[in-house]
Short mmCIF file of C-alpha atoms in Angstrom, two decimals:
data_model
loop_
_atom_site.label_atom_id
_atom_site.label_comp_id
_atom_site.label_asym_id
_atom_site.label_seq_id
_atom_site.Cartn_x
_atom_site.Cartn_y
_atom_site.Cartn_z
CA MET A 115 39.25 12.77 4.18
CA ASN A 116 37.19 16.27 3.97
CA VAL A 117 34.41 16.59 1.93
CA LYS A 118 33.97 19.96 0.07
CA LEU A 119 30.69 21.34 -1.21
CA LEU A 120 29.64 24.14 -3.45
CA VAL A 121 26.28 25.83 -3.00
CA ILE A 122 24.57 27.96 -5.09
CA SER A 123 20.91 29.19 -5.38
CA ASP A 124 18.62 31.43 -7.39
CA SER A 125 20.22 31.21 -10.65
CA HIS A 126 17.01 32.17 -12.44
CA GLY A 127 17.91 30.82 -15.90
CA TYR A 128 21.18 32.57 -16.03
CA PRO A 129 23.97 29.80 -15.77
CA GLY A 130 27.00 32.21 -16.26
CA PHE A 131 27.92 33.02 -12.92
CA ALA A 132 27.18 29.57 -11.73
CA LYS A 133 29.41 28.13 -14.28
CA LYS A 134 32.15 30.58 -12.98
CA ALA A 135 31.78 29.38 -9.52
CA ILE A 136 32.36 25.94 -10.53
CA GLU A 137 35.54 26.68 -12.72
CA LYS A 138 36.92 28.56 -9.49
CA GLU A 139 36.15 26.09 -6.63
CA SER A 140 36.96 22.89 -8.78
CA PRO A 141 37.46 20.15 -7.49
CA PHE A 142 34.89 19.76 -5.22
CA ASP A 143 32.93 16.97 -4.07
CA ILE A 144 29.20 17.93 -4.17
CA LEU A 145 27.13 20.81 -6.02
CA VAL A 146 23.94 21.47 -4.25
CA HIS A 147 21.38 23.85 -6.10
CA CYS A 148 19.04 25.19 -3.65
CA GLY A 149 16.18 26.14 -6.00
CA ASP A 150 14.87 28.61 -8.72
CA ILE A 151 16.90 27.24 -11.13
CA GLN A 152 14.28 28.10 -13.86
CA GLY A 153 15.85 25.59 -16.31
CA SER A 154 18.20 22.57 -16.48
CA ILE A 155 20.77 21.71 -14.28
CA THR A 156 22.76 20.44 -17.43
CA SER A 157 22.84 24.26 -18.46
CA ILE A 158 25.21 24.86 -15.43
CA THR A 159 27.08 21.36 -15.07
CA GLY A 160 27.21 19.96 -18.42
CA ASP A 161 26.42 16.27 -18.96
CA ASN A 162 28.29 13.90 -16.46
CA PRO A 163 29.97 16.39 -14.14
CA PRO A 164 32.85 14.85 -11.88
CA TYR A 165 30.88 15.50 -8.52
CA GLU A 166 27.72 14.67 -7.23
CA VAL A 167 24.76 16.85 -7.66
CA LYS A 168 21.75 17.49 -5.52
CA ILE A 169 18.93 20.26 -6.55
CA VAL A 170 15.52 21.19 -4.91
CA ARG A 171 12.68 23.09 -6.34
CA GLY A 172 12.17 26.61 -5.63
CA ASN A 173 8.96 28.70 -5.75
CA CYS A 174 9.97 29.82 -9.60
CA ASP A 175 10.85 26.38 -10.58
CA PHE A 176 7.42 25.70 -12.46
CA GLY A 177 6.59 22.31 -14.56
CA ASN A 178 9.31 20.00 -13.15
CA SER A 179 9.89 17.19 -11.25
CA LEU A 180 12.62 18.44 -8.90
CA PRO A 181 12.25 17.50 -5.18
CA LEU A 182 11.21 20.09 -2.54
CA ASP A 183 13.85 18.83 -0.26
CA GLU A 184 16.79 16.79 -0.35
CA GLU A 185 18.55 15.19 2.57
CA PHE A 186 21.85 13.46 2.18
CA LYS A 187 25.06 12.56 4.03
CA ALA A 188 28.30 14.66 3.45
CA GLY A 189 31.18 12.81 5.20
CA PHE A 190 29.52 12.03 8.54
CA LEU A 191 27.18 14.81 8.82
CA SER A 192 23.47 15.05 7.82
CA VAL A 193 22.92 17.61 5.25
CA TRP A 194 19.23 18.87 4.51
CA ALA A 195 18.84 21.19 1.27
CA THR A 196 15.61 23.25 0.77
CA HIS A 197 14.65 26.34 -1.24
CA GLY A 198 13.20 27.95 2.13
CA THR A 199 9.79 29.27 0.63
CA ALA A 200 7.67 27.02 3.09
CA TYR A 201 9.89 28.07 6.18
CA ASN A 202 9.47 31.81 6.07
CA VAL A 203 13.04 32.54 5.44
CA LYS A 204 12.44 36.04 3.92
CA TYR A 205 9.97 36.98 6.75
CA GLU A 206 11.42 35.41 9.98
CA GLU A 207 14.69 37.25 11.03
CA ASN A 208 15.70 34.50 13.68
CA LEU A 209 14.86 31.65 10.98
CA LYS A 210 12.54 30.17 13.49
CA THR A 211 10.46 27.94 11.63
CA LEU A 212 13.42 26.71 9.51
CA LYS A 213 15.49 25.98 12.40
CA GLU A 214 12.56 24.06 14.07
CA ALA A 215 12.39 21.95 11.07
CA ALA A 216 16.21 21.33 10.97
CA LYS A 217 16.01 20.09 14.42
CA SER A 218 13.01 17.53 13.54
CA ARG A 219 15.16 16.26 10.68
CA HIS A 220 18.06 16.09 12.87
CA ALA A 221 20.34 17.88 10.20
CA ASP A 222 23.68 19.04 11.15
CA LEU A 223 23.94 21.58 8.33
CA VAL A 224 21.01 23.17 6.37
CA LEU A 225 21.32 24.91 3.03
CA PHE A 226 18.69 27.29 1.36
CA GLY A 227 18.20 29.86 -0.78
CA HIS A 228 14.99 32.04 -1.62
CA SER A 229 16.10 35.69 -0.02
CA HIS A 230 18.80 36.15 -2.15
CA TYR A 231 20.61 37.22 0.87
CA ALA A 232 23.68 35.20 1.72
CA GLU A 233 24.19 34.34 5.45
CA ILE A 234 25.74 31.79 7.70
CA VAL A 235 23.78 31.44 11.11
CA LYS A 236 25.17 29.17 13.73
CA ASP A 237 22.19 27.71 15.82
CA THR A 238 24.41 26.75 19.01
CA GLU A 239 21.29 25.56 20.86
CA ASN A 240 20.68 22.77 18.48
CA ASN A 241 24.07 22.44 17.07
CA ILE A 242 23.20 23.27 13.47
CA THR A 243 24.87 25.23 10.86
CA LEU A 244 22.30 26.96 8.57
CA VAL A 245 24.04 28.45 5.17
CA ASN A 246 22.01 30.83 2.45
CA PRO A 247 24.53 31.06 -0.49
CA GLY A 248 22.60 34.00 -1.60
CA SER A 249 21.99 34.26 -5.43
CA ILE A 250 24.58 33.43 -7.90
CA CYS A 251 22.72 35.96 -10.49
CA TYR A 252 20.70 38.42 -8.26
CA PRO A 253 21.91 39.71 -4.98
CA GLN A 254 19.39 41.10 -2.57
CA VAL A 255 21.24 44.53 -2.07
CA SER A 256 21.77 46.68 -4.94
CA GLY A 257 25.31 47.04 -6.08
CA ASP A 258 26.41 43.59 -4.50
CA LYS A 259 28.26 40.83 -6.28
CA ALA A 260 26.65 37.53 -7.21
CA THR A 261 27.25 35.16 -3.97
CA TYR A 262 27.79 31.56 -3.26
CA ALA A 263 29.17 29.25 -0.72
CA VAL A 264 31.89 26.67 -0.12
CA ILE A 265 31.49 24.56 2.74
CA THR A 266 34.28 22.05 4.06
CA ILE A 267 33.26 19.45 6.18
CA THR A 268 36.26 17.85 8.18
CA ASP A 269 37.01 14.49 9.44
CA ASP A 270 36.92 15.69 12.63
CA TYR A 271 32.96 16.77 12.05
CA GLU A 272 33.82 20.56 11.77
CA ILE A 273 31.58 22.55 9.32
CA ILE A 274 33.66 25.51 7.80
CA PRO A 275 31.45 27.71 5.56
CA GLU A 276 32.34 30.39 3.43
CA ILE A 277 30.49 33.17 1.49
CA LYS A 278 32.42 33.87 -1.91
CA LYS A 279 31.41 36.75 -4.15
CA ILE A 280 31.71 36.67 -8.12
CA GLU A 281 34.18 38.69 -9.42
CA GLU A 282 33.21 39.66 -12.95
#
């Protein structure tokens, strides 16, 4: 059975677009928030959502006990979620530090945020897919729409990532 992930990041206290993404993409199996939520996840998901929730702490998430990293299985694949601050994702064009950390964690799929820049990177050398959903609230490029990612993991171990935009 395929596993569908909805990946958001950098909502910065504004749950509106995240709620729109949830509404648009339901049903899905796992919601992953890659940090900088600046509030409570329940402001986005409500109480007792019908999907699993994974969330990591971003550099703007002060005074909470969220984990810096989250490792979990989606289908048969290993997923690692992190905000990306500690891995220089804003400053390394080739994501070298993040790729090395992913390799050492034996991750098949890496989910990260921080840069507000949506991207899908296939590290063919190490067979790792890296996905930054961009920002669900403040996109990096002026005039861009808020973005998120939908990732389908098939029974055949295929990772199918898509970047989507919120249409207001």
